[in-house]
Coordinates of C-alpha atoms and ligand atoms in Angstrom, one line a residue:
M1 CA 62.6 126.2 98.6
K2 CA 62.0 126.2 94.9
E3 CA 62.1 122.8 93.1
I4 CA 65.3 121.8 91.4
A5 CA 63.7 122.0 87.9
T6 CA 63.7 125.8 87.8
S7 CA 66.2 127.9 86.1
S8 CA 67.1 129.8 89.3
R9 CA 67.6 126.8 91.6
T10 CA 69.5 124.8 88.9
R11 CA 71.9 127.8 88.4
D12 CA 72.3 128.2 92.2
I13 CA 73.2 124.5 92.6
I14 CA 75.6 124.6 89.7
R15 CA 77.3 127.8 91.0
K16 CA 77.5 126.6 94.6
H17 CA 79.3 123.3 93.6
G18 CA 81.4 124.8 90.7
F19 CA 79.8 122.2 88.4
T20 CA 80.8 122.4 84.7
F21 CA 78.7 120.5 82.0
K22 CA 80.3 117.7 80.1
K23 CA 78.8 117.6 76.6
S24 CA 80.4 114.1 76.1
L25 CA 78.0 112.8 78.8
G26 CA 74.9 114.3 77.3
Q27 CA 74.4 116.7 80.2
N28 CA 71.4 118.9 79.6
F29 CA 69.4 119.4 82.7
L30 CA 65.6 119.8 82.7
I31 CA 64.2 123.1 84.0
N32 CA 60.6 122.9 83.0
A33 CA 58.0 121.9 85.6
D34 CA 55.2 121.3 83.0
V35 CA 57.3 118.7 81.2
L36 CA 58.1 117.0 84.5
D37 CA 54.3 116.9 85.3
Q38 CA 53.7 115.0 82.0
I39 CA 56.6 112.6 82.6
I40 CA 55.3 111.8 86.1
E41 CA 51.7 111.3 84.9
A42 CA 52.8 109.0 82.1
A43 CA 54.9 106.9 84.5
E44 CA 51.8 105.9 86.5
L45 CA 53.7 105.6 89.8
D46 CA 52.5 105.4 93.4
E47 CA 54.0 104.5 96.8
T48 CA 53.8 100.7 96.0
R49 CA 55.9 101.1 92.8
G50 CA 59.6 101.8 92.1
A51 CA 61.4 104.0 89.6
L52 CA 64.8 103.4 88.0
E53 CA 66.2 106.7 86.8
V54 CA 69.1 106.7 84.3
G55 CA 71.3 109.8 84.8
P56 CA 69.8 111.9 87.6
G57 CA 72.1 114.9 86.9
I58 CA 71.5 117.3 89.8
G59 CA 68.2 115.7 90.6
S60 CA 65.4 117.6 88.9
L61 CA 63.5 114.5 87.8
T62 CA 64.7 112.5 90.8
E63 CA 63.0 114.9 93.2
R64 CA 59.7 114.4 91.5
L65 CA 60.2 110.7 91.4
A66 CA 60.9 110.6 95.1
K67 CA 57.6 112.3 95.8
A68 CA 55.6 110.0 93.3
A69 CA 57.1 106.5 93.9
G70 CA 57.8 104.2 96.9
K71 CA 61.5 103.8 95.9
V72 CA 63.9 105.5 93.4
A73 CA 67.2 104.1 92.3
A74 CA 69.2 106.6 90.2
V75 CA 72.2 105.4 88.3
E76 CA 74.7 108.2 87.5
I77 CA 78.0 107.8 85.7
D78 CA 79.6 111.2 86.6
R79 CA 81.3 111.0 90.0
R80 CA 81.2 114.9 90.3
L81 CA 77.4 114.7 90.7
L82 CA 77.4 112.4 93.7
P83 CA 78.0 115.0 96.4
I84 CA 75.4 117.3 94.8
L85 CA 72.8 114.5 94.7
Q86 CA 73.6 113.6 98.3
E87 CA 72.9 117.1 99.4
V88 CA 69.8 117.9 97.3
M89 CA 68.2 114.4 98.0
S90 CA 68.8 114.6 101.7
P91 CA 65.1 115.4 102.4
Y92 CA 64.1 112.1 100.8
D93 CA 64.7 108.7 102.4
N94 CA 63.5 106.6 99.5
V95 CA 66.2 107.5 97.0
S96 CA 69.4 105.5 96.3
V97 CA 72.1 106.9 94.0
V98 CA 74.2 104.3 92.4
H99 CA 77.5 105.4 90.9
S100 CA 77.7 103.3 87.7
D101 CA 77.6 103.3 83.9
I102 CA 74.1 102.0 83.1
L103 CA 75.4 100.0 80.2
K104 CA 77.8 98.1 82.5
T105 CA 75.3 97.7 85.4
D106 CA 73.9 94.3 86.3
L107 CA 70.3 95.3 86.2
R108 CA 68.9 92.0 87.6
Q109 CA 71.1 92.4 90.7
L110 CA 70.1 96.1 91.0
W111 CA 66.4 95.0 90.8
E112 CA 66.9 92.6 93.6
E113 CA 68.8 95.0 95.8
Q114 CA 66.6 98.1 95.2
F115 CA 63.1 97.0 94.2
S116 CA 62.2 93.7 95.9
G117 CA 58.7 93.6 97.3
L118 CA 57.4 96.4 95.1
A119 CA 54.3 96.0 93.0
G120 CA 56.0 97.2 89.8
V121 CA 58.9 99.2 88.5
S122 CA 59.1 101.8 85.7
V123 CA 62.2 103.3 84.1
V124 CA 61.9 107.1 84.0
A125 CA 64.6 109.2 82.6
N126 CA 65.9 112.1 80.6
L127 CA 68.4 110.0 78.7
P128 CA 71.9 111.1 77.7
Y129 CA 71.3 111.2 73.9
Y130 CA 74.7 109.8 72.9
V131 CA 73.7 106.4 74.2
T132 CA 69.9 106.3 73.9
T133 CA 69.6 103.3 71.6
P134 CA 72.0 101.0 73.5
I135 CA 70.2 101.9 76.8
I136 CA 66.8 101.2 75.4
M137 CA 67.9 97.9 73.8
K138 CA 69.5 96.8 77.1
L139 CA 66.3 97.5 79.0
L140 CA 64.2 95.6 76.5
E141 CA 66.5 92.7 75.8
E142 CA 67.2 91.8 79.4
R143 CA 63.5 91.1 79.9
L144 CA 63.4 92.9 83.3
P145 CA 60.2 92.9 85.2
L146 CA 59.3 96.5 84.3
E147 CA 55.9 98.1 83.5
N148 CA 56.8 101.2 81.6
I149 CA 59.7 103.0 80.1
V150 CA 59.0 106.8 80.1
V151 CA 62.0 108.6 78.6
M152 CA 63.1 111.9 77.1
V153 CA 64.9 111.3 73.9
Q154 CA 65.8 113.2 70.7
K155 CA 62.6 113.9 68.8
E156 CA 63.7 112.0 65.7
V157 CA 64.5 108.9 67.9
A158 CA 61.0 109.1 69.4
E159 CA 59.5 109.2 66.0
R160 CA 61.5 106.2 64.9
M161 CA 60.4 104.2 67.9
A162 CA 56.7 105.0 67.3
A163 CA 56.8 104.8 63.5
K164 CA 54.3 102.6 61.6
P165 CA 55.3 100.6 58.5
G166 CA 55.4 102.6 55.2
G167 CA 57.4 105.7 56.2
K168 CA 61.1 106.4 56.2
E169 CA 61.3 106.5 60.0
F170 CA 60.2 102.8 60.2
G171 CA 63.3 100.6 60.7
S172 CA 64.9 98.1 63.0
L173 CA 64.6 100.3 66.1
S174 CA 60.8 100.6 65.5
I175 CA 60.5 96.9 65.2
A176 CA 62.7 96.1 68.3
V177 CA 60.7 98.6 70.4
Q178 CA 57.3 97.5 69.1
Y179 CA 58.1 93.8 69.5
Y180 CA 58.3 94.3 73.3
C181 CA 56.2 97.5 73.9
E182 CA 53.4 99.7 72.8
P183 CA 54.9 103.2 72.1
E184 CA 53.0 106.4 72.8
L185 CA 54.3 109.9 72.2
V186 CA 53.7 112.0 75.4
C187 CA 55.0 115.4 74.4
I188 CA 57.5 117.4 72.2
V189 CA 60.0 119.4 74.2
P190 CA 61.8 122.5 72.9
G191 CA 65.6 123.0 73.6
K192 CA 64.8 125.9 76.0
A193 CA 63.4 123.4 78.5
F194 CA 67.1 122.5 79.4
I195 CA 70.3 124.1 80.7
P196 CA 72.3 124.2 78.5
A197 CA 69.8 124.2 75.6
P198 CA 70.6 121.4 73.1
N199 CA 70.2 122.5 69.5
V200 CA 67.8 119.6 68.7
E201 CA 64.2 119.1 69.7
S202 CA 63.3 116.4 72.2
A203 CA 60.3 114.3 73.0
V204 CA 59.0 112.2 75.8
I205 CA 57.9 108.7 74.8
K206 CA 56.2 106.1 76.8
L207 CA 56.9 102.5 76.0
K208 CA 54.3 100.3 77.7
R209 CA 55.6 96.8 78.1
R210 CA 53.5 94.1 76.4
T211 CA 52.7 91.0 78.5
E212 CA 53.6 88.9 75.4
P213 CA 55.7 90.0 72.4
A214 CA 53.7 91.6 69.5
V215 CA 54.4 88.6 67.2
N216 CA 55.0 84.9 67.9
V217 CA 58.4 83.7 66.7
A218 CA 60.2 80.5 67.6
D219 CA 63.7 82.0 67.6
E220 CA 63.9 85.7 68.6
A221 CA 67.6 86.1 67.7
K222 CA 66.9 84.8 64.2
F223 CA 63.9 87.2 63.9
F224 CA 66.1 90.3 64.7
H225 CA 68.8 89.0 62.4
V226 CA 66.3 88.8 59.6
V227 CA 65.1 92.3 60.4
Q228 CA 68.7 93.7 60.4
A229 CA 69.5 91.9 57.1
S230 CA 66.2 93.3 55.5
F231 CA 67.2 96.9 56.3
A232 CA 70.9 96.5 55.5
Q233 CA 70.5 98.7 52.4
R234 CA 67.3 100.7 52.6
R235 CA 67.1 101.4 48.9
K236 CA 67.3 97.8 48.0
T237 CA 64.3 95.4 47.7
I238 CA 63.6 92.9 50.5
A239 CA 64.6 90.1 48.1
N240 CA 68.0 91.7 47.4
N241 CA 68.7 92.4 51.0
L242 CA 67.7 88.9 52.1
S243 CA 69.8 87.2 49.5
S244 CA 72.7 87.8 51.9
L245 CA 71.0 85.0 54.0
S246 CA 69.8 82.7 51.3
G247 CA 72.9 82.9 49.1
K248 CA 72.8 84.2 45.5
D249 CA 72.1 80.8 44.0
R250 CA 68.8 80.4 45.9
K251 CA 67.4 83.8 44.9
G252 CA 64.5 82.2 42.8
E253 CA 63.6 80.1 45.8
L254 CA 63.8 83.1 48.1
S255 CA 61.4 85.1 45.8
E256 CA 58.9 82.2 45.9
L257 CA 59.2 82.0 49.7
L258 CA 58.4 85.7 50.0
I259 CA 55.4 85.4 47.7
S260 CA 54.1 82.4 49.8
C261 CA 54.2 84.8 52.8
G262 CA 52.2 87.4 50.9
V263 CA 55.2 89.6 50.4
Q264 CA 56.1 90.8 46.9
P265 CA 59.9 90.4 46.5
E266 CA 60.2 94.0 45.1
R267 CA 58.9 95.6 48.3
R268 CA 61.2 97.5 50.6
A269 CA 61.7 96.4 54.2
E270 CA 60.2 99.6 55.5
T271 CA 56.8 98.6 54.1
L272 CA 56.6 95.2 56.0
S273 CA 54.6 94.9 59.2
L274 CA 56.0 93.0 62.3
Q275 CA 53.6 90.1 61.4
E276 CA 55.0 89.9 57.8
F277 CA 58.6 89.9 59.2
A278 CA 57.6 87.1 61.6
L279 CA 56.0 85.0 58.7
V280 CA 59.2 85.6 56.5
C281 CA 61.4 84.6 59.4
E282 CA 59.5 81.3 60.1
A283 CA 59.5 80.5 56.4
L284 CA 63.3 81.1 56.1
T285 CA 63.9 78.8 59.0
R286 CA 61.7 76.1 57.6
S287 CA 63.7 76.2 54.3
G288 CA 67.0 76.2 56.0
M289 CA 68.0 79.8 55.0
Ligands
LIG1 N1 68.0 113.7 84.9 C1 68.7 115.0 84.8 C2 67.7 116.0 84.3 O1 66.7 115.7 83.7 O2 68.0 117.2 84.4 C3 69.9 114.9 83.9 C4 69.7 114.4 82.5 S1 71.1 114.5 81.4 C5 70.2 114.6 79.8 C6 71.8 112.9 81.3 C7 72.4 112.4 82.6 O3 72.9 111.1 82.3 C8 73.7 113.2 83.0 O4 73.6 113.4 84.4 C9 74.9 112.3 82.7 O5 76.0 112.5 83.5 C10 74.2 110.9 82.8 N2 74.9 109.8 82.1 C11 75.5 109.9 80.9 N3 75.9 108.7 80.5 C12 75.5 107.8 81.4 C13 75.7 106.4 81.6 N4 76.3 105.7 80.6 N5 75.2 105.8 82.7 C14 74.6 106.5 83.6 N6 74.4 107.9 83.6 C15 74.9 108.5 82.5

Protein backbone atom coordinates (compact mmCIF):
# COMPACT_ATOMS: atom_id res chain seq x y z
CA MET A 1 0.00 0.00 0.00
CA LYS A 2 1.19 3.54 -0.75
CA GLU A 3 2.24 5.70 2.17
CA ILE A 4 -0.34 8.15 3.58
CA ALA A 5 1.70 11.18 2.45
CA THR A 6 0.74 10.75 -1.20
CA SER A 7 -1.98 12.66 -2.95
CA SER A 8 -3.84 9.47 -4.01
CA ARG A 9 -3.84 7.72 -0.60
CA THR A 10 -4.72 10.94 1.27
CA ARG A 11 -7.66 11.53 -1.10
CA ASP A 12 -8.77 7.89 -0.71
CA ILE A 13 -8.75 8.10 3.10
CA ILE A 14 -10.62 11.41 3.08
CA ARG A 15 -13.23 10.10 0.64
CA LYS A 16 -13.70 6.79 2.45
CA HIS A 17 -14.37 8.51 5.80
CA GLY A 18 -16.29 11.48 4.37
CA PHE A 19 -13.80 13.82 6.09
CA THR A 20 -14.14 17.57 5.52
CA PHE A 21 -11.31 19.98 6.37
CA LYS A 22 -11.71 22.54 9.13
CA LYS A 23 -9.79 25.68 8.27
CA SER A 24 -10.26 26.91 11.85
CA LEU A 25 -8.11 23.97 13.07
CA GLY A 26 -5.31 24.66 10.58
CA GLN A 27 -5.92 21.38 8.74
CA ASN A 28 -3.49 21.17 5.80
CA PHE A 29 -2.25 17.62 5.34
CA LEU A 30 1.26 16.93 4.07
CA ILE A 31 1.51 14.90 0.85
CA ASN A 32 5.22 15.27 0.03
CA ALA A 33 7.56 12.35 0.79
CA ASP A 34 10.77 14.41 0.28
CA VAL A 35 9.71 16.88 2.95
CA LEU A 36 8.93 14.00 5.31
CA ASP A 37 12.41 12.56 4.67
CA GLN A 38 13.95 15.87 5.73
CA ILE A 39 11.78 16.15 8.84
CA ILE A 40 12.63 12.61 9.94
CA GLU A 41 16.35 13.09 9.32
CA ALA A 42 16.38 16.34 11.33
CA ALA A 43 14.57 14.71 14.27
CA GLU A 44 17.45 12.24 14.84
CA LEU A 45 15.18 9.43 16.08
CA ASP A 46 15.92 5.75 16.65
CA GLU A 47 14.21 2.88 18.46
CA THR A 48 15.47 4.10 21.87
CA ARG A 49 13.81 7.51 21.42
CA GLY A 50 10.26 8.85 21.53
CA ALA A 51 8.39 11.39 19.42
CA LEU A 52 5.57 13.68 20.50
CA GLU A 53 3.48 14.72 17.51
CA VAL A 54 1.10 17.66 17.75
CA GLY A 55 -1.87 17.26 15.39
CA PRO A 56 -1.42 13.96 13.51
CA GLY A 57 -4.28 14.68 11.08
CA ILE A 58 -4.78 11.48 9.06
CA GLY A 59 -1.32 10.24 10.02
CA SER A 60 1.08 11.12 7.17
CA LEU A 61 3.90 12.13 9.53
CA THR A 62 2.77 9.73 12.27
CA GLU A 63 3.37 6.77 9.96
CA ARG A 64 6.97 7.88 9.35
CA LEU A 65 7.52 8.54 13.06
CA ALA A 66 6.21 5.06 13.91
CA LYS A 67 8.89 3.56 11.67
CA ALA A 68 11.70 5.83 12.95
CA ALA A 69 11.08 6.01 16.73
CA GLY A 70 10.58 3.58 19.60
CA LYS A 71 7.37 5.28 20.72
CA VAL A 72 5.03 7.91 19.25
CA ALA A 73 2.41 9.87 21.17
CA ALA A 74 0.19 11.95 18.88
CA VAL A 75 -2.10 14.61 20.40
CA GLU A 76 -5.08 15.47 18.18
CA ILE A 77 -7.88 17.91 19.01
CA ASP A 78 -10.35 16.87 16.29
CA ARG A 79 -12.47 13.92 17.41
CA ARG A 80 -13.47 13.13 13.80
CA LEU A 81 -9.88 12.07 13.08
CA LEU A 82 -9.73 9.44 15.83
CA PRO A 83 -11.42 6.54 13.95
CA ILE A 84 -9.32 7.34 10.86
CA LEU A 85 -6.11 7.29 12.90
CA GLN A 86 -7.16 4.08 14.62
CA GLU A 87 -7.57 2.43 11.23
CA VAL A 88 -4.47 3.75 9.46
CA MET A 89 -2.20 3.22 12.48
CA SER A 90 -3.36 -0.36 13.11
CA PRO A 91 -0.16 -1.83 11.57
CA TYR A 92 1.94 -0.03 14.21
CA ASP A 93 1.94 -1.05 17.87
CA ASN A 94 4.12 1.83 19.09
CA VAL A 95 1.66 4.69 18.43
CA SER A 96 -0.73 6.18 21.02
CA VAL A 97 -3.26 8.75 19.88
CA VAL A 98 -4.34 11.12 22.64
CA HIS A 99 -7.55 13.10 22.07
CA SER A 100 -6.73 16.50 23.55
CA ASP A 101 -6.00 20.16 22.90
CA ILE A 102 -2.19 20.39 23.15
CA LEU A 103 -2.48 23.75 24.92
CA LYS A 104 -4.58 22.18 27.68
CA THR A 105 -2.57 18.96 27.96
CA ASP A 106 -0.54 18.22 31.08
CA LEU A 107 2.69 17.49 29.23
CA ARG A 108 4.65 16.31 32.28
CA GLN A 109 2.02 13.67 32.93
CA LEU A 110 1.97 12.73 29.24
CA TRP A 111 5.77 12.35 29.36
CA GLU A 112 5.50 10.00 32.33
CA GLU A 113 2.70 7.95 30.78
CA GLN A 114 4.12 7.71 27.26
CA PHE A 115 7.86 8.12 27.32
CA SER A 116 9.28 6.72 30.56
CA GLY A 117 12.43 4.67 30.08
CA LEU A 118 13.30 6.16 26.69
CA ALA A 119 16.73 7.68 25.98
CA GLY A 120 15.24 10.96 24.73
CA VAL A 121 12.15 12.59 23.23
CA SER A 122 11.71 14.98 20.30
CA VAL A 123 8.66 17.00 19.33
CA VAL A 124 7.99 16.51 15.63
CA ALA A 125 4.99 18.14 13.99
CA ASN A 126 3.36 19.92 11.12
CA LEU A 127 1.83 22.54 13.40
CA PRO A 128 -1.61 24.11 13.07
CA TYR A 129 -0.55 27.65 12.11
CA TYR A 130 -3.23 29.48 14.13
CA VAL A 131 -1.55 28.39 17.40
CA THR A 132 2.14 28.01 16.45
CA THR A 133 3.57 30.53 18.91
CA PRO A 134 1.55 29.42 21.98
CA ILE A 135 2.49 25.78 21.29
CA ILE A 136 6.21 26.58 20.90
CA MET A 137 6.19 28.75 24.04
CA LYS A 138 4.45 26.03 26.06
CA LEU A 139 7.00 23.43 24.94
CA LEU A 140 9.91 25.73 25.81
CA GLU A 141 8.66 27.21 29.08
CA GLU A 142 7.59 23.93 30.66
CA ARG A 143 11.24 22.81 30.53
CA LEU A 144 10.31 19.33 29.41
CA PRO A 145 13.10 16.83 29.00
CA LEU A 146 13.16 17.08 25.22
CA GLU A 147 16.05 16.96 22.77
CA ASN A 148 14.76 18.62 19.63
CA ILE A 149 11.71 20.36 18.30
CA VAL A 150 11.36 19.82 14.54
CA VAL A 151 8.30 21.63 13.24
CA MET A 152 6.64 22.84 10.07
CA VAL A 153 5.52 26.44 10.55
CA GLN A 154 4.66 29.41 8.36
CA LYS A 155 7.88 30.57 6.61
CA GLU A 156 7.76 34.03 8.22
CA VAL A 157 7.50 32.48 11.69
CA ALA A 158 10.53 30.25 11.01
CA GLU A 159 12.46 33.33 9.88
CA ARG A 160 11.50 35.18 13.08
CA MET A 161 12.62 32.25 15.24
CA ALA A 162 16.01 32.02 13.52
CA ALA A 163 16.57 35.80 13.07
CA LYS A 164 19.80 37.43 14.21
CA PRO A 165 19.87 40.91 15.82
CA GLY A 166 19.76 43.82 13.41
CA GLY A 167 16.92 42.85 11.07
CA LYS A 168 13.20 43.52 11.24
CA GLU A 169 12.43 39.81 11.89
CA PHE A 170 14.36 39.88 15.18
CA GLY A 171 11.96 40.23 18.10
CA SER A 172 10.72 38.69 21.33
CA LEU A 173 9.94 35.33 19.64
CA SER A 174 13.55 35.13 18.34
CA ILE A 175 14.86 35.84 21.84
CA ALA A 176 12.56 33.33 23.58
CA VAL A 177 13.45 30.58 21.10
CA GLN A 178 17.18 31.34 21.09
CA TYR A 179 17.33 31.58 24.89
CA TYR A 180 16.36 27.89 25.12
CA CYS A 181 17.44 26.47 21.73
CA GLU A 182 19.72 26.71 18.73
CA PRO A 183 17.50 27.22 15.65
CA GLU A 184 18.36 25.76 12.26
CA LEU A 185 16.28 26.15 9.11
CA VAL A 186 15.78 22.70 7.53
CA CYS A 187 13.85 23.49 4.33
CA ILE A 188 11.31 25.79 2.68
CA VAL A 189 8.06 24.07 1.69
CA PRO A 190 5.69 25.32 -1.04
CA GLY A 191 1.90 25.32 -0.59
CA LYS A 192 1.46 22.49 -3.09
CA ALA A 193 3.04 20.05 -0.61
CA PHE A 194 -0.29 20.05 1.27
CA ILE A 195 -3.96 19.19 0.76
CA PRO A 196 -5.60 21.68 0.77
CA ALA A 197 -2.75 24.00 -0.33
CA PRO A 198 -2.37 26.98 2.04
CA ASN A 199 -1.74 30.31 0.35
CA VAL A 200 1.44 30.93 2.37
CA GLU A 201 4.86 29.32 2.14
CA SER A 202 5.96 27.06 4.98
CA ALA A 203 9.29 26.03 6.45
CA VAL A 204 10.63 23.23 8.59
CA ILE A 205 12.72 24.49 11.50
CA LYS A 206 14.78 22.50 13.97
CA LEU A 207 15.18 23.87 17.48
CA LYS A 208 17.99 22.02 19.22
CA ARG A 209 17.55 22.32 22.96
CA ARG A 210 20.54 23.90 24.72
CA THR A 211 21.81 22.17 27.87
CA GLU A 212 22.00 25.61 29.51
CA PRO A 213 20.13 28.79 28.44
CA ALA A 214 22.05 31.01 26.01
CA VAL A 215 22.59 33.71 28.66
CA ASN A 216 22.80 33.68 32.42
CA VAL A 217 20.08 35.69 34.20
CA ALA A 218 19.07 35.58 37.85
CA ASP A 219 15.36 36.04 37.15
CA GLU A 220 14.03 34.62 33.87
CA ALA A 221 10.57 36.15 34.23
CA LYS A 222 12.15 39.59 34.64
CA PHE A 223 14.39 38.98 31.59
CA PHE A 224 11.40 38.20 29.37
CA HIS A 225 9.49 41.14 30.85
CA VAL A 226 12.37 43.49 29.95
CA VAL A 227 12.48 42.00 26.43
CA GLN A 228 8.71 42.49 25.97
CA ALA A 229 8.91 46.08 27.23
CA SER A 230 11.88 46.82 24.94
CA PHE A 231 9.89 45.76 21.85
CA ALA A 232 6.60 47.37 22.96
CA GLN A 233 6.85 49.96 20.19
CA ARG A 234 9.37 48.88 17.60
CA ARG A 235 9.99 52.34 16.19
CA LYS A 236 10.88 53.80 19.57
CA THR A 237 14.38 53.74 21.06
CA ILE A 238 15.30 51.24 23.77
CA ALA A 239 15.44 54.10 26.31
CA ASN A 240 11.93 55.28 25.45
CA ASN A 241 10.47 51.77 25.59
CA LEU A 242 12.19 50.95 28.89
CA SER A 243 11.01 54.17 30.53
CA SER A 244 7.76 52.25 31.11
CA LEU A 245 9.77 50.23 33.68
CA SER A 246 11.95 52.97 35.16
CA GLY A 247 9.30 55.68 35.34
CA LYS A 248 9.61 58.96 33.41
CA ASP A 249 11.34 60.79 36.29
CA ARG A 250 14.28 58.32 36.17
CA LYS A 251 14.93 58.61 32.44
CA GLY A 252 18.37 60.23 32.90
CA GLU A 253 19.39 57.44 35.26
CA LEU A 254 18.06 54.87 32.76
CA SER A 255 20.20 56.37 29.97
CA GLU A 256 23.32 56.16 32.15
CA LEU A 257 22.47 52.58 33.07
CA LEU A 258 22.15 51.61 29.40
CA ILE A 259 25.49 53.31 28.57
CA SER A 260 27.15 51.45 31.47
CA CYS A 261 25.98 48.22 29.77
CA GLY A 262 27.52 49.34 26.46
CA VAL A 263 24.11 50.09 24.95
CA GLN A 264 23.55 53.54 23.44
CA PRO A 265 20.07 54.77 24.62
CA GLU A 266 19.03 55.71 21.07
CA ARG A 267 19.42 52.15 19.76
CA ARG A 268 16.31 50.14 18.90
CA ALA A 269 15.54 46.85 20.65
CA GLU A 270 15.97 44.83 17.44
CA THR A 271 19.72 45.67 17.41
CA LEU A 272 20.45 44.24 20.88
CA SER A 273 21.93 40.75 21.30
CA LEU A 274 20.69 38.31 23.96
CA GLN A 275 23.85 39.08 25.96
CA GLU A 276 23.08 42.81 25.89
CA PHE A 277 19.48 42.18 27.00
CA ALA A 278 20.83 40.05 29.87
CA LEU A 279 23.25 42.83 30.95
CA VAL A 280 20.48 45.46 30.82
CA CYS A 281 18.12 43.18 32.78
CA GLU A 282 20.68 42.59 35.57
CA ALA A 283 21.50 46.33 35.75
CA LEU A 284 17.80 47.27 35.95
CA THR A 285 17.34 44.78 38.80
CA ARG A 286 20.36 46.16 40.69
CA SER A 287 19.00 49.69 40.44
CA GLY A 288 15.50 48.65 41.53
CA MET A 289 13.81 49.41 38.18
N1 LIG B 1 0.29 16.02 10.85
C1 LIG B 1 -0.70 16.09 9.79
C2 LIG B 1 0.00 16.25 8.45
O1 LIG B 1 1.16 16.67 8.45
O2 LIG B 1 -0.60 15.98 7.43
C3 LIG B 1 -1.71 17.22 10.03
C4 LIG B 1 -1.13 18.60 10.18
S1 LIG B 1 -2.33 19.90 10.19
C5 LIG B 1 -1.32 21.26 9.66
C6 LIG B 1 -2.56 20.33 11.92
C7 LIG B 1 -3.27 19.29 12.78
O3 LIG B 1 -3.34 19.79 14.12
C8 LIG B 1 -4.71 18.97 12.38
O4 LIG B 1 -4.90 17.59 12.40
C9 LIG B 1 -5.56 19.66 13.47
O5 LIG B 1 -6.81 19.02 13.69
C10 LIG B 1 -4.63 19.55 14.67
N2 LIG B 1 -4.83 20.57 15.72
C11 LIG B 1 -5.26 21.84 15.56
N3 LIG B 1 -5.27 22.48 16.75
C12 LIG B 1 -4.82 21.59 17.68
C13 LIG B 1 -4.62 21.66 19.10
N4 LIG B 1 -4.85 22.79 19.78
N5 LIG B 1 -4.18 20.54 19.74
C14 LIG B 1 -3.94 19.39 19.04
N6 LIG B 1 -4.11 19.28 17.71
C15 LIG B 1 -4.54 20.36 17.03
